[in-house]
Structures are given as C-alpha cells and as structure tokens.
mmCIF file of C-alpha atoms and ligand atoms in Angstrom:
data_model
loop_
_atom_site.group_PDB
_atom_site.id
_atom_site.type_symbol
_atom_site.label_atom_id
_atom_site.label_comp_id
_atom_site.label_asym_id
_atom_site.label_seq_id
_atom_site.Cartn_x
_atom_site.Cartn_y
_atom_site.Cartn_z
ATOM 1 C CA MET J 28 -6.338 -52.338 20.793
ATOM 2 C CA GLU J 29 -9.794 -52.356 19.707
ATOM 3 C CA HIS J 30 -12.558 -49.636 21.009
ATOM 4 C CA PHE J 31 -16.237 -48.777 21.313
ATOM 5 C CA THR J 32 -18.016 -45.829 20.943
ATOM 6 C CA LEU J 33 -19.696 -44.168 24.198
ATOM 7 C CA ASN J 34 -22.947 -42.161 23.449
ATOM 8 C CA ASN J 35 -20.937 -38.752 23.137
ATOM 9 C CA GLY J 36 -18.677 -40.363 20.534
ATOM 10 C CA ILE J 37 -15.901 -40.715 22.937
ATOM 11 C CA LYS J 38 -13.503 -44.041 21.999
ATOM 12 C CA ILE J 39 -13.291 -46.431 25.085
ATOM 13 C CA PRO J 40 -10.653 -49.173 25.362
ATOM 14 C CA LYS J 41 -13.061 -52.974 25.151
ATOM 15 C CA VAL J 42 -9.938 -54.337 27.462
ATOM 16 C CA GLY J 43 -9.727 -52.389 30.929
ATOM 17 C CA ILE J 44 -7.908 -53.545 34.095
ATOM 18 C CA GLY J 45 -9.457 -53.273 37.605
ATOM 19 C CA THR J 46 -7.412 -51.767 40.455
ATOM 20 C CA ASN J 47 -9.693 -52.467 43.459
ATOM 21 C CA THR J 48 -6.594 -54.095 45.508
ATOM 22 C CA PHE J 49 -3.957 -52.258 43.830
ATOM 23 C CA GLY J 50 -1.445 -50.126 45.943
ATOM 24 C CA LYS J 51 -2.544 -51.598 49.000
ATOM 25 C CA ILE J 52 -0.610 -54.004 51.525
ATOM 26 C CA ASP J 53 -1.073 -57.553 51.032
ATOM 27 C CA HIS J 54 -3.361 -56.869 47.820
ATOM 28 C CA ASN J 55 -6.062 -56.659 50.391
ATOM 29 C CA PHE J 56 -9.014 -54.703 49.999
ATOM 30 C CA SER J 57 -9.294 -53.263 53.359
ATOM 31 C CA ALA J 58 -5.518 -52.955 54.149
ATOM 32 C CA PRO J 59 -3.660 -49.591 54.083
ATOM 33 C CA ILE J 60 -2.279 -47.863 50.726
ATOM 34 C CA ASN J 61 1.239 -48.425 49.977
ATOM 35 C CA MET J 62 1.550 -46.190 47.046
ATOM 36 C CA GLU J 63 2.792 -49.084 45.204
ATOM 37 C CA THR J 64 2.629 -48.528 41.128
ATOM 38 C CA LYS J 65 3.977 -52.054 39.867
ATOM 39 C CA GLU J 66 0.924 -53.466 39.365
ATOM 40 C CA LEU J 67 -0.251 -50.365 37.328
ATOM 41 C CA LEU J 68 3.385 -49.769 35.420
ATOM 42 C CA ASP J 69 2.916 -53.665 34.460
ATOM 43 C CA ALA J 70 -0.482 -53.182 33.219
ATOM 44 C CA PHE J 71 0.700 -49.625 31.096
ATOM 45 C CA SER J 72 3.627 -51.539 29.563
ATOM 46 C CA ASN J 73 1.278 -54.896 28.685
ATOM 47 C CA GLY J 74 -0.799 -52.073 27.110
ATOM 48 C CA TYR J 75 -3.624 -51.340 29.251
ATOM 49 C CA ARG J 76 -4.858 -47.424 28.923
ATOM 50 C CA LEU J 77 -8.059 -48.280 30.539
ATOM 51 C CA ILE J 78 -7.662 -48.035 34.433
ATOM 52 C CA ASP J 79 -10.757 -48.482 36.886
ATOM 53 C CA THR J 80 -10.591 -46.774 40.028
ATOM 54 C CA ALA J 81 -13.303 -45.398 42.584
ATOM 55 C CA ILE J 82 -13.411 -42.920 45.835
ATOM 56 C CA MET J 83 -13.938 -46.304 47.838
ATOM 57 C CA TYR J 84 -10.576 -48.232 46.654
ATOM 58 C CA ARG J 85 -8.784 -45.514 48.022
ATOM 59 C CA ASN J 86 -5.865 -45.592 45.777
ATOM 60 C CA GLU J 87 -7.337 -42.972 43.327
ATOM 61 C CA MET J 88 -3.529 -40.900 44.226
ATOM 62 C CA VAL J 89 -1.473 -44.352 43.820
ATOM 63 C CA ILE J 90 -3.429 -44.337 39.774
ATOM 64 C CA GLY J 91 -2.123 -40.083 40.162
ATOM 65 C CA LYS J 92 1.010 -41.266 41.133
ATOM 66 C CA ALA J 93 1.500 -44.187 38.246
ATOM 67 C CA LEU J 94 0.124 -41.333 35.379
ATOM 68 C CA LYS J 95 3.270 -38.971 36.844
ATOM 69 C CA GLU J 96 5.951 -42.149 36.634
ATOM 70 C CA THR J 97 4.964 -43.136 33.413
ATOM 71 C CA ASN J 98 5.961 -41.559 29.814
ATOM 72 C CA ILE J 99 3.202 -42.702 28.476
ATOM 73 C CA PRO J 100 1.160 -39.204 27.217
ATOM 74 C CA ARG J 101 -1.627 -38.660 29.717
ATOM 75 C CA GLU J 102 -4.309 -38.285 27.035
ATOM 76 C CA LEU J 103 -3.756 -42.028 25.836
ATOM 77 C CA PHE J 104 -5.507 -42.993 28.802
ATOM 78 C CA MET J 105 -8.819 -43.617 29.727
ATOM 79 C CA ILE J 106 -9.415 -42.855 33.698
ATOM 80 C CA THR J 107 -12.536 -43.928 35.424
ATOM 81 C CA SER J 108 -13.330 -43.528 38.836
ATOM 82 C CA LYS J 109 -16.832 -43.366 40.847
ATOM 83 C CA ILE J 110 -18.711 -41.795 43.605
ATOM 84 C CA SER J 111 -20.721 -43.819 45.470
ATOM 85 C CA ALA J 112 -24.592 -42.474 46.424
ATOM 86 C CA ARG J 113 -24.632 -43.641 49.973
ATOM 87 C CA VAL J 114 -25.644 -40.883 52.204
ATOM 88 C CA GLU J 115 -21.994 -39.751 53.413
ATOM 89 C CA TYR J 116 -20.977 -38.802 49.706
ATOM 90 C CA ILE J 117 -23.899 -37.305 48.747
ATOM 91 C CA ARG J 118 -25.671 -35.255 52.186
ATOM 92 C CA ASP J 119 -25.488 -31.963 50.270
ATOM 93 C CA ASP J 120 -23.990 -30.444 46.791
ATOM 94 C CA ASN J 121 -21.026 -29.101 48.725
ATOM 95 C CA THR J 122 -20.091 -32.477 50.353
ATOM 96 C CA ILE J 123 -20.411 -34.105 46.616
ATOM 97 C CA GLU J 124 -18.209 -31.539 44.999
ATOM 98 C CA GLY J 125 -15.679 -32.107 47.766
ATOM 99 C CA TRP J 126 -15.697 -35.699 46.847
ATOM 100 C CA LEU J 127 -15.223 -34.880 43.416
ATOM 101 C CA ASN J 128 -12.320 -32.389 43.617
ATOM 102 C CA ASN J 129 -10.697 -34.609 45.609
ATOM 103 C CA SER J 130 -10.888 -37.532 43.042
ATOM 104 C CA LEU J 131 -9.574 -34.440 40.674
ATOM 105 C CA MET J 132 -6.974 -33.745 42.856
ATOM 106 C CA HIS J 133 -5.679 -37.374 43.136
ATOM 107 C CA ILE J 134 -6.017 -37.864 39.560
ATOM 108 C CA GLY J 135 -5.260 -34.601 37.370
ATOM 109 C CA SER J 136 -6.882 -31.788 35.782
ATOM 110 C CA TYR J 137 -9.938 -34.369 34.526
ATOM 111 C CA ILE J 138 -11.367 -37.632 34.335
ATOM 112 C CA ASP J 139 -12.082 -39.318 31.463
ATOM 113 C CA LEU J 140 -14.861 -41.362 32.971
ATOM 114 C CA TYR J 141 -16.846 -40.716 35.971
ATOM 115 C CA LEU J 142 -19.775 -43.205 37.525
ATOM 116 C CA ILE J 143 -22.604 -43.158 40.548
ATOM 117 C CA HIS J 144 -20.861 -46.429 41.736
ATOM 118 C CA HIS J 145 -23.889 -47.599 43.553
ATOM 119 C CA PRO J 146 -27.191 -46.484 43.328
ATOM 120 C CA SER J 147 -29.888 -44.999 46.166
ATOM 121 C CA GLU J 148 -32.318 -46.983 46.551
ATOM 122 C CA GLN J 149 -34.407 -43.157 45.965
ATOM 123 C CA ASN J 150 -34.073 -42.092 41.908
ATOM 124 C CA GLU J 151 -34.755 -38.711 43.486
ATOM 125 C CA GLU J 152 -31.208 -39.075 45.408
ATOM 126 C CA ASN J 153 -29.381 -41.034 41.920
ATOM 127 C CA LEU J 154 -30.759 -37.518 39.833
ATOM 128 C CA ARG J 155 -29.671 -34.988 42.454
ATOM 129 C CA LEU J 156 -25.625 -36.522 42.241
ATOM 130 C CA TRP J 157 -26.189 -37.146 38.545
ATOM 131 C CA LYS J 158 -27.143 -33.552 38.301
ATOM 132 C CA VAL J 159 -23.930 -32.833 39.840
ATOM 133 C CA LEU J 160 -21.861 -35.065 37.838
ATOM 134 C CA GLU J 161 -23.889 -33.192 34.734
ATOM 135 C CA SER J 162 -21.962 -29.984 35.838
ATOM 136 C CA TYR J 163 -19.070 -31.273 35.861
ATOM 137 C CA TYR J 164 -19.353 -32.826 32.596
ATOM 138 C CA LEU J 165 -20.358 -29.350 30.993
ATOM 139 C CA LYS J 166 -17.129 -27.789 32.793
ATOM 140 C CA GLY J 167 -14.849 -30.643 31.001
ATOM 141 C CA HIS J 168 -13.759 -31.766 34.318
ATOM 142 C CA PHE J 169 -15.150 -35.363 33.537
ATOM 143 C CA LYS J 170 -14.985 -36.352 29.804
ATOM 144 C CA ALA J 171 -17.830 -38.919 30.336
ATOM 145 C CA ILE J 172 -20.242 -40.047 32.757
ATOM 146 C CA GLY J 173 -22.136 -42.719 33.939
ATOM 147 C CA VAL J 174 -23.421 -45.035 36.489
ATOM 148 C CA SER J 175 -22.598 -48.676 37.796
ATOM 149 C CA ASN J 176 -25.253 -51.222 39.307
ATOM 150 C CA PHE J 177 -28.131 -49.416 38.352
ATOM 151 C CA ASN J 178 -31.084 -51.906 37.632
ATOM 152 C CA ILE J 179 -33.450 -51.294 34.838
ATOM 153 C CA GLN J 180 -35.560 -49.668 36.847
ATOM 154 C CA GLN J 181 -33.153 -47.149 38.532
ATOM 155 C CA LEU J 182 -31.902 -46.723 34.858
ATOM 156 C CA SER J 183 -34.507 -45.844 33.182
ATOM 157 C CA TYR J 184 -35.861 -43.141 36.034
ATOM 158 C CA LEU J 185 -32.503 -41.520 34.892
ATOM 159 C CA ILE J 186 -32.919 -41.804 31.234
ATOM 160 C CA LYS J 187 -36.028 -40.100 31.578
ATOM 161 C CA HIS J 188 -35.221 -37.177 34.016
ATOM 162 C CA ALA J 189 -31.485 -36.227 32.774
ATOM 163 C CA THR J 190 -30.519 -33.816 30.368
ATOM 164 C CA ILE J 191 -27.460 -35.606 29.285
ATOM 165 C CA LYS J 192 -27.790 -39.643 29.371
ATOM 166 C CA PRO J 193 -25.192 -41.995 31.354
ATOM 167 C CA MET J 194 -22.615 -43.089 28.896
ATOM 168 C CA VAL J 195 -21.707 -46.411 30.653
ATOM 169 C CA ASN J 196 -23.435 -48.808 33.076
ATOM 170 C CA GLN J 197 -20.529 -50.890 34.683
ATOM 171 C CA ILE J 198 -22.001 -54.099 36.244
ATOM 172 C CA GLU J 199 -21.229 -57.863 37.549
ATOM 173 C CA SER J 200 -21.313 -59.717 34.586
ATOM 174 C CA ASN J 201 -19.954 -63.484 34.581
ATOM 175 C CA PRO J 202 -21.047 -66.853 34.316
ATOM 176 C CA ALA J 203 -22.036 -66.927 37.930
ATOM 177 C CA ASN J 204 -24.375 -63.761 37.018
ATOM 178 C CA TRP J 205 -24.252 -63.299 33.693
ATOM 179 C CA ASN J 206 -26.939 -59.952 34.067
ATOM 180 C CA HIS J 207 -28.358 -60.639 30.370
ATOM 181 C CA GLU J 208 -31.375 -58.977 30.976
ATOM 182 C CA LEU J 209 -29.614 -55.769 31.800
ATOM 183 C CA ILE J 210 -27.244 -56.377 29.393
ATOM 184 C CA LYS J 211 -29.348 -56.257 26.628
ATOM 185 C CA PHE J 212 -31.473 -52.925 28.345
ATOM 186 C CA CYS J 213 -27.983 -51.202 28.398
ATOM 187 C CA LEU J 214 -27.099 -52.242 24.692
ATOM 188 C CA ASN J 215 -30.817 -50.910 23.648
ATOM 189 C CA ASN J 216 -30.546 -47.699 25.371
ATOM 190 C CA ASP J 217 -27.232 -47.122 23.582
ATOM 191 C CA ILE J 218 -25.669 -47.101 27.296
ATOM 192 C CA LEU J 219 -22.320 -49.022 27.059
ATOM 193 C CA PRO J 220 -22.460 -51.846 29.608
ATOM 194 C CA GLU J 221 -19.201 -52.664 31.239
ATOM 195 C CA ALA J 222 -18.580 -55.902 33.107
ATOM 196 C CA TRP J 223 -16.868 -55.872 36.369
ATOM 197 C CA GLY J 224 -15.874 -59.097 38.102
ATOM 198 C CA PRO J 225 -15.904 -60.816 34.609
ATOM 199 C CA LEU J 226 -13.472 -63.864 36.033
ATOM 200 C CA ASP J 227 -14.584 -64.389 39.624
ATOM 201 C CA PRO J 228 -16.847 -66.157 40.420
ATOM 202 C CA VAL J 229 -16.666 -68.840 37.463
ATOM 203 C CA PRO J 230 -17.823 -71.890 38.071
ATOM 204 C CA ASN J 231 -17.272 -73.924 34.715
ATOM 205 C CA LYS J 232 -13.894 -73.001 34.241
ATOM 206 C CA GLU J 233 -13.782 -76.682 32.635
ATOM 207 C CA VAL J 234 -15.904 -76.237 30.109
ATOM 208 C CA LEU J 235 -14.328 -72.821 29.054
ATOM 209 C CA SER J 236 -11.000 -74.050 28.951
ATOM 210 C CA LYS J 237 -12.390 -76.860 26.431
ATOM 211 C CA ILE J 238 -13.459 -74.283 24.633
ATOM 212 C CA GLY J 239 -10.548 -72.333 24.299
ATOM 213 C CA MET J 240 -7.918 -75.090 23.407
ATOM 214 C CA LYS J 241 -9.546 -75.111 19.978
ATOM 215 C CA TYR J 242 -8.428 -71.395 19.975
ATOM 216 C CA GLN J 243 -5.174 -72.152 22.208
ATOM 217 C CA LYS J 244 -6.803 -70.108 24.652
ATOM 218 C CA SER J 245 -7.147 -69.978 28.435
ATOM 219 C CA TRP J 246 -10.651 -69.957 29.679
ATOM 220 C CA ALA J 247 -10.012 -66.321 31.110
ATOM 221 C CA GLN J 248 -9.776 -65.306 27.333
ATOM 222 C CA VAL J 249 -12.790 -67.346 26.279
ATOM 223 C CA LEU J 250 -14.801 -65.825 28.796
ATOM 224 C CA LEU J 251 -13.326 -62.117 28.191
ATOM 225 C CA ARG J 252 -13.577 -62.221 24.314
ATOM 226 C CA TYR J 253 -17.456 -63.643 24.864
ATOM 227 C CA GLN J 254 -18.145 -60.211 26.321
ATOM 228 C CA ILE J 255 -16.219 -57.902 24.287
ATOM 229 C CA GLU J 256 -17.834 -59.563 21.206
ATOM 230 C CA ARG J 257 -21.770 -59.465 22.573
ATOM 231 C CA GLY J 258 -20.457 -55.550 22.853
ATOM 232 C CA VAL J 259 -19.510 -55.375 26.802
ATOM 233 C CA VAL J 260 -16.396 -54.005 28.280
ATOM 234 C CA VAL J 261 -14.455 -55.973 30.338
ATOM 235 C CA ILE J 262 -12.112 -54.429 33.422
ATOM 236 C CA PRO J 263 -10.560 -57.644 34.658
ATOM 237 C CA LYS J 264 -7.780 -57.421 37.457
ATOM 238 C CA SER J 265 -4.598 -59.067 37.859
ATOM 239 C CA HIS J 266 -2.021 -58.257 39.840
ATOM 240 C CA ASN J 267 0.559 -60.656 37.729
ATOM 241 C CA LYS J 268 2.154 -59.312 34.648
ATOM 242 C CA ASP J 269 1.712 -62.923 32.780
ATOM 243 C CA ARG J 270 -2.022 -62.921 33.608
ATOM 244 C CA GLN J 271 -2.517 -58.971 32.715
ATOM 245 C CA LEU J 272 -0.858 -59.941 29.314
ATOM 246 C CA GLU J 273 -3.071 -63.097 28.620
ATOM 247 C CA ASN J 274 -6.507 -60.859 29.472
ATOM 248 C CA ILE J 275 -5.446 -58.237 27.227
ATOM 249 C CA SER J 276 -4.402 -60.837 24.479
ATOM 250 C CA ILE J 277 -8.202 -61.510 23.175
ATOM 251 C CA PHE J 278 -7.920 -59.722 19.704
ATOM 252 C CA ASP J 279 -6.649 -62.497 17.559
ATOM 253 C CA PHE J 280 -9.658 -64.971 17.222
ATOM 254 C CA LYS J 281 -13.401 -65.432 17.023
ATOM 255 C CA LEU J 282 -15.515 -67.404 18.722
ATOM 256 C CA ALA J 283 -18.091 -69.983 16.557
ATOM 257 C CA PRO J 284 -21.414 -69.257 17.350
ATOM 258 C CA GLU J 285 -21.708 -73.564 18.979
ATOM 259 C CA ASP J 286 -19.179 -72.454 21.344
ATOM 260 C CA ILE J 287 -20.909 -69.167 22.388
ATOM 261 C CA LEU J 288 -24.107 -71.391 22.919
ATOM 262 C CA LEU J 289 -21.660 -73.341 25.135
ATOM 263 C CA ILE J 290 -20.436 -70.413 27.444
ATOM 264 C CA GLU J 291 -24.051 -68.968 27.674
ATOM 265 C CA GLY J 292 -24.758 -72.653 29.092
HETATM 266 N N1 NAP U 29 -18.531 -51.034 40.263
HETATM 267 C C1 NAP U 29 -18.291 -52.053 41.181
HETATM 268 O O1 NAP U 29 -19.272 -52.172 41.736
HETATM 269 C C2 NAP U 29 -17.108 -53.101 40.723
HETATM 270 C C3 NAP U 29 -17.257 -54.069 41.959
HETATM 271 C C4 NAP U 29 -16.349 -55.098 42.065
HETATM 272 C C5 NAP U 29 -15.196 -54.749 41.115
HETATM 273 N N2 NAP U 29 -15.192 -53.560 40.618
HETATM 274 C C6 NAP U 29 -14.043 -53.190 39.795
HETATM 275 O O2 NAP U 29 -13.552 -54.591 38.622
HETATM 276 C C7 NAP U 29 -12.595 -54.762 38.675
HETATM 277 C C8 NAP U 29 -12.841 -56.279 38.171
HETATM 278 O O3 NAP U 29 -13.480 -56.638 39.445
HETATM 279 P P1 NAP U 29 -12.636 -57.889 40.261
HETATM 280 O O4 NAP U 29 -11.497 -57.270 40.570
HETATM 281 O O5 NAP U 29 -13.608 -58.150 41.173
HETATM 282 O O6 NAP U 29 -12.364 -59.725 39.631
HETATM 283 P P2 NAP U 29 -12.105 -59.988 38.307
HETATM 284 O O7 NAP U 29 -11.209 -59.291 37.578
HETATM 285 O O8 NAP U 29 -13.180 -60.734 37.709
HETATM 286 O O9 NAP U 29 -10.939 -61.388 38.856
HETATM 287 C C9 NAP U 29 -9.845 -61.032 39.613
HETATM 288 C C10 NAP U 29 -9.263 -62.241 40.053
HETATM 289 O O10 NAP U 29 -9.068 -63.235 38.684
HETATM 290 C C11 NAP U 29 -7.693 -63.672 38.895
HETATM 291 N N3 NAP U 29 -7.151 -63.318 37.551
HETATM 292 C C12 NAP U 29 -7.125 -62.240 37.315
HETATM 293 N N4 NAP U 29 -6.794 -62.790 35.496
HETATM 294 C C13 NAP U 29 -6.575 -64.127 35.494
HETATM 295 C C14 NAP U 29 -6.470 -65.298 34.621
HETATM 296 N N5 NAP U 29 -6.208 -64.691 33.235
HETATM 297 N N6 NAP U 29 -6.394 -66.529 35.009
HETATM 298 C C15 NAP U 29 -6.841 -66.909 36.178
HETATM 299 N N7 NAP U 29 -6.621 -65.937 36.941
HETATM 300 C C16 NAP U 29 -6.981 -64.726 36.965
HETATM 301 C C17 NAP U 29 -6.912 -62.147 39.638
HETATM 302 O O11 NAP U 29 -6.029 -63.184 40.384
HETATM 303 P P3 NAP U 29 -4.745 -62.783 40.207
HETATM 304 O O12 NAP U 29 -4.023 -60.936 40.406
HETATM 305 O O13 NAP U 29 -3.143 -63.622 41.141
HETATM 306 O O14 NAP U 29 -3.764 -63.020 38.891
HETATM 307 C C18 NAP U 29 -7.874 -61.974 40.884
HETATM 308 O O15 NAP U 29 -7.802 -62.915 41.712
HETATM 309 C C19 NAP U 29 -12.122 -54.691 40.202
HETATM 310 O O16 NAP U 29 -11.110 -54.618 40.445
HETATM 311 C C20 NAP U 29 -12.874 -52.939 40.186
HETATM 312 O O17 NAP U 29 -12.044 -51.952 40.019
HETATM 313 C C21 NAP U 29 -16.547 -52.642 40.130
#
C-alpha cells in the first residue's frame, strides 16, 4: 500500500474501502443492521486499512465488531467516520458531543479521521460544529479531522475562521462528475481530496476498458489509478472479495499522458 500525507503529518492509505451498505440486510442502505462482518474481514485480508463509515450509515458498531474479530493491530487501521451538519445532529454542543461520543463508543477509544459529512448552508453553523471537532482533535479522540461535500466557498470560510485547517475533503468524483475545480482548490490548499463514488456512475466504461487492455487492467483499476496519480484518495466499495482485491491492485502500473487525456474525456 502507498500513502499520502495529511497536513498534520499523518499518513493515509491511497486506497480505502467504502462501507455504506456493509453489515445490512441484502446490502440495502436503508435496511436493518445484521452485524455481518464478512465484507470487512475480506477487505482486511485483501490489505485494506482505510475504512470509511459514518453515523448516517448506522454501521459504526459493525466496524467496531470487525476490529475486535481481526488479529490485525488496531494501530494499523485508519478508521474514518462522519457527522452531518444537519440540524438534528448539531442542535447544540451537547447534542453534537452525544453523537461524537457514540461514534467513539462503537469504534473504540479513538477515531483516526472524523469528517463533517454534509455542510449546513450556513457557514456559521459549519464553524460551530467544526469547533467541537477541533476540541476532540486537541484532546486526542480524533487523530485527524476534515469535511465532506464542502464546496470552494464553504471550504474558504472554514479555512479563514478555523483554528485547525481541515485535513481532508471527501467529495464525489467519477467520470459523470469529476469535480476538477474543487479538487484543484483542495490540492492547492493542502487539503487532501478523497473521492466517494469513484466507480459509480461510469458512463464511459468501454473507453476505460480499452485503455486498460494496454496495462492488463480493468476499467475500474484504470479509473482508480487515475485518481491516485492526481493526488486523490479513493474509497471504492465492493461486497465481492475478488473485486475488492482488483480495486486495491493498482500500484504496479502508470498511466501514459495520452491515456490520461482520454480518461478526462
Ligand atoms: N461523503 C459522502 O457524502 C458519501 C456519499 C456516497 C458514498 N460515500 C462513501 O464512498 C463509498 C464508495 O462510494 P459508493 O459505494 O457510493 O460507490 P462506488 O464505490 O463508486 O461503487 C460501488 C459499486 O461498484 C461496484 N464495484 C466495485 N468494484 C467494482 C469493480 N472492480 N468492477 C465492477 N464493479 C465494481 C460495487 O458492486 P459489488 O459490491 O457487487 O462489487 C458497487 O455496486 C461509500 O461506500 C461510502 O463509504 C460517501
């Protein structure tokens, strides 16, 4: 596994695994939790150490259970969770702390990376939530903090008013919505961009498969490789052990400049 470095010096794997339907009946996002850890244990044995969960996925306790079931030491993992800035999560500081303490209770004594999942439309509200995340960071409960789905304006406000600069912005990035401008802004400001939905939707699979033939790689591997080559962490999700392995096997080739132009369309 290769790593990027966050602006506080912590190393983060370039490839992680999304989990938003893990530990749920029929792998349905809205279905009840069944505490199944098979996909996670498969991912661990495939070499994944960056694991992406969130309060809204309702499966933080499934991640906590898998961490207890594996014999891989906790310190080798980088667990991400997130709190949304929607009103029910941030009514007052007690409410926020209740949710954050709940995440800690499920995942363990610390969480490696904690993000604001969705911004409020009001910058002041994002800042109010951010201040609580900062205090958990300073107390050592969170090893790194960041945001998700923040646009340039929302990020700029936070950078200007925060004591601690966000370390990550997790955003959608795939061929249907590359988010080029926002990614460039993050990179220029030393905030690591992380792509959610990196494999879905993908309207140009045929072009990508054709490029992949040159490297004996799949369309998915070409896409994921493109993102890490431009400095973006990827967190593809698969319930299938073979596809999990495929998605993490992207460190043995390099895309030629003409292929990058084709990928960017
Ligand atoms: N911050 C946010 O607002 C936000 C929003 C959405 C998602 N996320 C996070 O990002 C993670 C990833 O996003 P996502 O789950 O929406 O989409 P994704 O990872 O881009 O795509 C997942 C889909 O692609 C399939 N797939 C995976 N590897 C494949 C491969 N090698 N070849 C063909 N198909 C493949 C999976 O099916 P199989 O399982 O059958 O392989 C699954 O249906 C989420 O799990 C979540 O943790 C964050």
